[in-house]
């Protein structure tokens, strides 16, 4: 369903100064994200989606700085710019809180890695410390799910905001600019929704995990890898050997670090986008 929405949102339109590098780059970035299916819950695809958003907002900033775009928006896009300012604030808040959650997750991963190394060296000692680590992580994951659900609620308001104003302006160029920016926002919502659903998901039980694997095999797809589910399994001791556990934790750390960096990059780009909108309003 989400993919159908993206396809609909990413239709080609007539943009002002279409030959401009920023305009063509914007379209290419939109199309690139279009090919990434983040709705599978795969950590890898969501990482790619977030990285794609950071690139997309670089081109959006350039697009907003174009003289033709600024003239069009200044002449009749005041209501739309207020919508953009509200949406940008919500997206910035979502990115900021999500980034902080990833920073804290990173700390838990390092803590578990440290205990695993000590346990391997001591031959099974340090059980009390591992119990404390598990207890701390359980509390953190509970808070993460709660925060993710709140952020999903905020994200719905961003998505709804992109549909409240009808494109009934007489100026076709203004309609094209509004449609372009709204497509950027809609794609952002799809990717961030997939990421937040990843955070809010509970550890799969054996039956649901087996059913998922069998379905993916039947559809000739590899099972989607959920990095947080892997971390949950590591925390609760579902791995048979220390080597397997260490390998998985190293992969988890790389992925969490990627989420952290991409969210930080997107947050900074959203700040710059907001500054561009405020600049148009002030002039």
CSV table of C-alpha atoms in Angstrom, one decimal:
chain,number,residue,atom,x,y,z
A,1,UNK,CA,0.0,0.0,0.0
A,2,UNK,CA,2.8,2.4,1.0
A,3,UNK,CA,4.6,1.6,-2.3
A,4,UNK,CA,1.5,2.5,-4.3
A,5,UNK,CA,1.3,5.8,-2.4
A,6,UNK,CA,4.9,6.5,-3.3
A,7,UNK,CA,4.3,5.7,-6.9
A,8,UNK,CA,1.4,8.0,-7.0
A,9,UNK,CA,3.3,10.8,-5.2
A,10,UNK,CA,6.3,10.5,-7.5
A,11,UNK,CA,4.5,11.2,-10.7
A,12,UNK,CA,6.3,13.5,-13.2
A,13,UNK,CA,5.2,17.1,-13.3
A,14,UNK,CA,6.1,20.3,-15.1
A,15,UNK,CA,8.5,22.2,-12.9
A,16,UNK,CA,9.8,25.7,-13.3
A,17,UNK,CA,13.3,25.8,-14.9
A,18,UNK,CA,13.3,22.0,-15.3
A,19,UNK,CA,16.8,22.1,-16.9
A,20,UNK,CA,18.3,23.5,-13.6
A,21,UNK,CA,20.7,20.9,-11.9
A,22,UNK,CA,18.8,21.3,-8.6
A,23,UNK,CA,15.5,20.4,-10.2
A,24,UNK,CA,16.8,17.4,-12.1
A,25,UNK,CA,18.7,16.3,-9.0
A,26,UNK,CA,15.6,16.6,-6.9
A,27,UNK,CA,13.6,14.4,-9.4
A,28,UNK,CA,16.5,11.8,-9.5
A,29,UNK,CA,16.6,11.6,-5.7
A,30,UNK,CA,12.9,11.2,-5.5
A,31,UNK,CA,13.0,8.4,-8.0
A,32,UNK,CA,16.0,6.8,-6.2
A,33,UNK,CA,14.1,6.6,-2.9
A,34,UNK,CA,11.1,5.3,-4.9
A,35,UNK,CA,13.0,2.1,-5.6
A,36,UNK,CA,13.8,1.5,-2.0
A,37,UNK,CA,11.1,-0.6,-0.3
A,38,UNK,CA,11.5,0.4,3.4
A,39,UNK,CA,8.2,-1.1,4.3
A,40,UNK,CA,9.7,-4.6,4.6
A,41,UNK,CA,11.1,-3.7,8.0
A,42,UNK,CA,14.6,-4.4,6.8
A,43,UNK,CA,17.2,-2.4,8.6
A,44,UNK,CA,19.4,-2.2,5.5
A,45,UNK,CA,16.5,-0.7,3.3
A,46,UNK,CA,15.6,1.8,6.0
A,47,UNK,CA,19.2,2.9,6.3
A,48,UNK,CA,19.3,3.4,2.5
A,49,UNK,CA,16.0,5.3,2.7
A,50,UNK,CA,17.3,7.7,5.4
A,51,UNK,CA,20.6,8.3,3.5
A,52,UNK,CA,18.4,9.0,0.4
A,53,UNK,CA,16.4,11.6,2.4
A,54,UNK,CA,19.5,13.4,3.4
A,55,UNK,CA,20.6,13.7,-0.3
A,56,UNK,CA,17.0,14.6,-1.3
A,57,UNK,CA,16.9,17.6,1.1
A,58,UNK,CA,20.3,18.9,-0.2
A,59,UNK,CA,18.5,19.2,-3.6
A,60,UNK,CA,15.4,20.6,-2.0
A,61,UNK,CA,17.4,23.4,-0.4
A,62,UNK,CA,19.0,24.2,-3.8
A,63,UNK,CA,15.5,24.1,-5.3
A,64,UNK,CA,14.2,26.6,-2.7
A,65,UNK,CA,17.1,28.9,-3.4
A,66,UNK,CA,16.3,29.2,-7.1
A,67,UNK,CA,15.2,32.6,-8.1
A,68,UNK,CA,12.2,31.3,-10.0
A,69,UNK,CA,11.0,29.2,-7.0
A,70,UNK,CA,11.4,32.1,-4.6
A,71,UNK,CA,9.4,34.5,-6.9
A,72,UNK,CA,6.6,32.0,-7.3
A,73,UNK,CA,6.3,31.2,-3.6
A,74,UNK,CA,6.6,34.9,-2.6
A,75,UNK,CA,3.8,35.9,-4.9
A,76,UNK,CA,1.1,33.5,-3.6
A,77,UNK,CA,2.4,30.7,-1.4
A,78,UNK,CA,2.0,32.2,2.1
A,79,UNK,CA,-0.5,29.5,3.3
A,80,UNK,CA,1.7,26.7,1.9
A,81,UNK,CA,4.8,28.1,3.5
A,82,UNK,CA,3.1,28.1,6.9
A,83,UNK,CA,2.3,24.5,6.3
A,84,UNK,CA,5.9,23.8,5.4
A,85,UNK,CA,7.2,25.6,8.6
A,86,UNK,CA,4.9,23.5,10.8
A,87,UNK,CA,5.8,20.3,9.0
A,88,UNK,CA,9.5,21.0,9.1
A,89,UNK,CA,9.3,21.6,12.9
A,90,UNK,CA,7.6,18.2,13.4
A,91,UNK,CA,10.1,16.4,11.2
A,92,UNK,CA,13.0,18.1,13.0
A,93,UNK,CA,11.6,17.0,16.4
A,94,UNK,CA,11.1,13.4,15.1
A,95,UNK,CA,14.7,13.3,13.8
A,96,UNK,CA,16.1,14.7,17.0
A,97,UNK,CA,14.3,12.3,19.3
A,98,UNK,CA,15.0,9.4,17.0
A,99,UNK,CA,18.7,10.3,16.9
A,100,UNK,CA,18.9,10.5,20.7
A,101,UNK,CA,17.2,7.0,20.9
A,102,UNK,CA,19.9,5.6,18.6
A,103,UNK,CA,22.7,7.2,20.7
A,104,UNK,CA,21.3,5.5,23.8
A,105,UNK,CA,20.9,2.2,21.9
A,106,UNK,CA,24.5,2.5,20.8
A,107,UNK,CA,25.5,2.8,24.5
A,108,UNK,CA,23.6,-0.4,25.3
A,109,UNK,CA,25.2,-2.3,22.4
A,110,UNK,CA,28.7,-1.3,23.7
A,111,UNK,CA,27.7,-2.3,27.2
A,112,UNK,CA,26.6,-5.7,26.1
A,113,UNK,CA,29.7,-6.2,24.0
A,114,UNK,CA,31.9,-5.3,27.0
A,115,UNK,CA,30.1,-7.8,29.2
A,116,UNK,CA,30.3,-10.5,26.6
A,117,UNK,CA,34.1,-10.0,26.3
A,118,UNK,CA,34.5,-10.2,30.0
A,119,UNK,CA,32.3,-13.3,30.3
A,120,UNK,CA,34.4,-15.0,27.5
A,121,UNK,CA,37.7,-14.1,29.3
A,122,UNK,CA,36.4,-15.1,32.8
A,123,UNK,CA,34.8,-18.3,31.5
A,124,UNK,CA,31.2,-17.5,32.5
A,125,UNK,CA,31.6,-15.1,35.4
A,126,UNK,CA,29.9,-11.7,35.8
A,127,UNK,CA,26.4,-13.0,35.6
A,128,UNK,CA,25.1,-10.3,38.0
A,129,UNK,CA,26.4,-7.5,35.8
A,130,UNK,CA,24.7,-9.1,32.7
A,131,UNK,CA,21.4,-9.3,34.7
A,132,UNK,CA,21.7,-5.6,35.4
A,133,UNK,CA,22.5,-4.9,31.7
A,134,UNK,CA,19.5,-6.9,30.6
A,135,UNK,CA,17.2,-5.1,33.1
A,136,UNK,CA,18.4,-1.7,32.0
A,137,UNK,CA,17.9,-2.6,28.4
A,138,UNK,CA,14.3,-3.9,29.0
A,139,UNK,CA,13.4,-0.6,30.6
A,140,UNK,CA,15.0,1.3,27.7
A,141,UNK,CA,13.2,-0.7,25.0
A,142,UNK,CA,9.9,-0.1,26.8
A,143,UNK,CA,10.6,3.6,26.7
A,144,UNK,CA,11.8,3.4,23.1
A,145,UNK,CA,8.5,1.8,22.0
A,146,UNK,CA,6.5,4.4,23.8
A,147,UNK,CA,8.5,7.3,22.2
A,148,UNK,CA,8.3,5.7,18.8
A,149,UNK,CA,4.5,5.5,19.0
A,150,UNK,CA,4.3,9.1,20.0
A,151,UNK,CA,6.5,10.1,17.1
A,152,UNK,CA,4.3,8.0,14.7
A,153,UNK,CA,1.3,10.1,15.9
A,154,UNK,CA,3.2,13.3,15.2
A,155,UNK,CA,4.2,12.0,11.8
A,156,UNK,CA,0.6,11.4,10.9
A,157,UNK,CA,-0.1,15.1,11.4
A,158,UNK,CA,2.7,15.9,9.0
A,159,UNK,CA,1.2,13.6,6.4
A,160,UNK,CA,-2.2,15.1,6.9
A,161,UNK,CA,-0.9,18.6,6.7
A,162,UNK,CA,0.3,17.9,3.1
A,163,UNK,CA,-3.2,17.2,2.0
A,164,UNK,CA,-5.2,19.9,3.7
A,165,UNK,CA,-4.6,22.7,1.1
A,166,UNK,CA,-6.0,22.1,-2.4
A,167,UNK,CA,-3.9,23.0,-5.3
A,168,UNK,CA,-6.5,25.3,-6.8
A,169,UNK,CA,-4.2,28.3,-7.5
A,170,UNK,CA,-4.4,29.9,-10.9
A,171,UNK,CA,-0.6,30.1,-11.1
A,172,UNK,CA,0.5,26.7,-12.6
A,173,UNK,CA,4.1,27.2,-11.6
A,174,UNK,CA,3.0,27.7,-7.9
A,175,UNK,CA,1.0,24.5,-8.2
A,176,UNK,CA,4.1,22.7,-9.5
A,177,UNK,CA,6.3,24.0,-6.8
A,178,UNK,CA,3.8,23.1,-4.0
A,179,UNK,CA,3.3,19.6,-5.5
A,180,UNK,CA,7.1,19.0,-5.7
A,181,UNK,CA,7.7,20.0,-2.1
A,182,UNK,CA,4.7,17.9,-0.9
A,183,UNK,CA,6.1,14.9,-2.7
A,184,UNK,CA,9.4,15.4,-0.8
A,185,UNK,CA,7.5,15.5,2.5
A,186,UNK,CA,5.3,12.5,1.6
A,187,UNK,CA,8.4,10.4,0.8
A,188,UNK,CA,10.0,11.6,4.1
A,189,UNK,CA,6.9,10.4,6.0
A,190,UNK,CA,7.0,6.9,4.4
A,191,UNK,CA,10.7,6.4,5.2
A,192,UNK,CA,10.4,7.8,8.8
A,193,UNK,CA,7.3,5.7,9.4
A,194,UNK,CA,9.2,2.5,8.5
A,195,UNK,CA,12.0,3.5,10.8
A,196,UNK,CA,9.7,4.3,13.7
A,197,UNK,CA,7.8,1.1,13.2
A,198,UNK,CA,11.1,-0.7,13.5
A,199,UNK,CA,11.7,1.0,16.8
A,200,UNK,CA,8.2,0.2,18.1
A,201,UNK,CA,8.2,-3.4,17.2
A,202,UNK,CA,8.3,-6.1,19.9
A,203,UNK,CA,10.6,-9.1,19.8
A,204,UNK,CA,9.0,-11.8,17.7
A,205,UNK,CA,8.0,-15.0,19.3
A,206,UNK,CA,9.1,-18.3,17.8
A,207,UNK,CA,5.8,-18.9,16.0
A,208,UNK,CA,5.5,-15.5,14.4
A,209,UNK,CA,9.2,-15.5,13.4
A,210,UNK,CA,8.9,-19.0,11.8
A,211,UNK,CA,5.7,-17.9,9.9
A,212,UNK,CA,7.5,-14.8,8.6
A,213,UNK,CA,10.5,-16.8,7.4
A,214,UNK,CA,8.3,-19.4,5.7
A,215,UNK,CA,6.2,-16.7,4.0
A,216,UNK,CA,9.4,-14.9,2.7
A,217,UNK,CA,10.8,-18.2,1.4
A,218,UNK,CA,7.5,-19.0,-0.3
A,219,UNK,CA,7.6,-15.6,-2.0
A,220,UNK,CA,11.3,-16.2,-3.0
A,221,UNK,CA,12.6,-13.4,-0.7
A,222,UNK,CA,15.2,-13.4,2.0
A,223,UNK,CA,13.8,-12.7,5.4
A,224,UNK,CA,14.1,-9.0,6.3
A,225,UNK,CA,16.7,-8.5,9.0
A,226,UNK,CA,15.6,-6.3,11.9
A,227,UNK,CA,18.6,-5.0,13.7
A,228,UNK,CA,16.8,-4.3,16.9
A,229,UNK,CA,15.3,-7.8,17.0
A,230,UNK,CA,18.9,-9.1,16.6
A,231,UNK,CA,19.9,-6.9,19.6
A,232,UNK,CA,17.0,-8.2,21.6
A,233,UNK,CA,18.1,-11.7,20.9
A,234,UNK,CA,21.6,-10.9,22.0
A,235,UNK,CA,20.4,-9.3,25.2
A,236,UNK,CA,18.2,-12.2,26.1
A,237,UNK,CA,20.9,-14.8,25.3
A,238,UNK,CA,19.4,-16.4,22.3
A,239,UNK,CA,22.8,-17.0,20.6
A,240,UNK,CA,24.5,-20.4,21.1
A,241,UNK,CA,28.1,-19.2,21.1
A,242,UNK,CA,30.1,-16.1,22.1
A,243,UNK,CA,31.6,-15.8,18.6
A,244,UNK,CA,28.1,-15.7,17.0
A,245,UNK,CA,27.0,-13.2,19.6
A,246,UNK,CA,30.1,-11.0,19.0
A,247,UNK,CA,29.7,-11.1,15.2
A,248,UNK,CA,26.0,-10.1,15.5
A,249,UNK,CA,26.7,-7.3,17.9
A,250,UNK,CA,29.4,-5.8,15.6
A,251,UNK,CA,26.9,-5.8,12.8
A,252,UNK,CA,24.2,-4.3,15.1
A,253,UNK,CA,26.7,-1.5,16.2
A,254,UNK,CA,27.5,-0.6,12.6
A,255,UNK,CA,23.8,-0.4,11.7
A,256,UNK,CA,22.8,1.6,14.8
A,257,UNK,CA,25.8,4.0,14.1
A,258,UNK,CA,24.4,4.4,10.5
A,259,UNK,CA,21.0,5.3,11.8
A,260,UNK,CA,22.5,7.8,14.2
A,261,UNK,CA,24.6,9.5,11.5
A,262,UNK,CA,21.8,9.6,8.9
A,263,UNK,CA,19.3,11.0,11.3
A,264,UNK,CA,21.8,13.7,12.4
A,265,UNK,CA,22.5,14.5,8.7
A,266,UNK,CA,18.8,14.7,7.9
A,267,UNK,CA,18.1,16.9,11.0
A,268,UNK,CA,20.8,19.4,9.9
A,269,UNK,CA,19.3,19.4,6.3
A,270,UNK,CA,15.8,20.1,7.8
A,271,UNK,CA,17.2,23.0,9.7
A,272,UNK,CA,18.7,24.5,6.5
A,273,UNK,CA,15.4,23.9,4.6
A,274,UNK,CA,13.5,25.7,7.3
A,275,UNK,CA,16.0,28.6,7.1
A,276,UNK,CA,15.4,28.8,3.3
A,277,UNK,CA,11.6,29.0,3.8
A,278,UNK,CA,12.1,31.7,6.5
A,279,UNK,CA,14.3,33.6,4.1
A,280,UNK,CA,11.6,33.5,1.4
A,281,UNK,CA,9.0,34.8,3.8
A,282,UNK,CA,11.3,37.6,5.1
A,283,UNK,CA,11.8,38.9,1.5
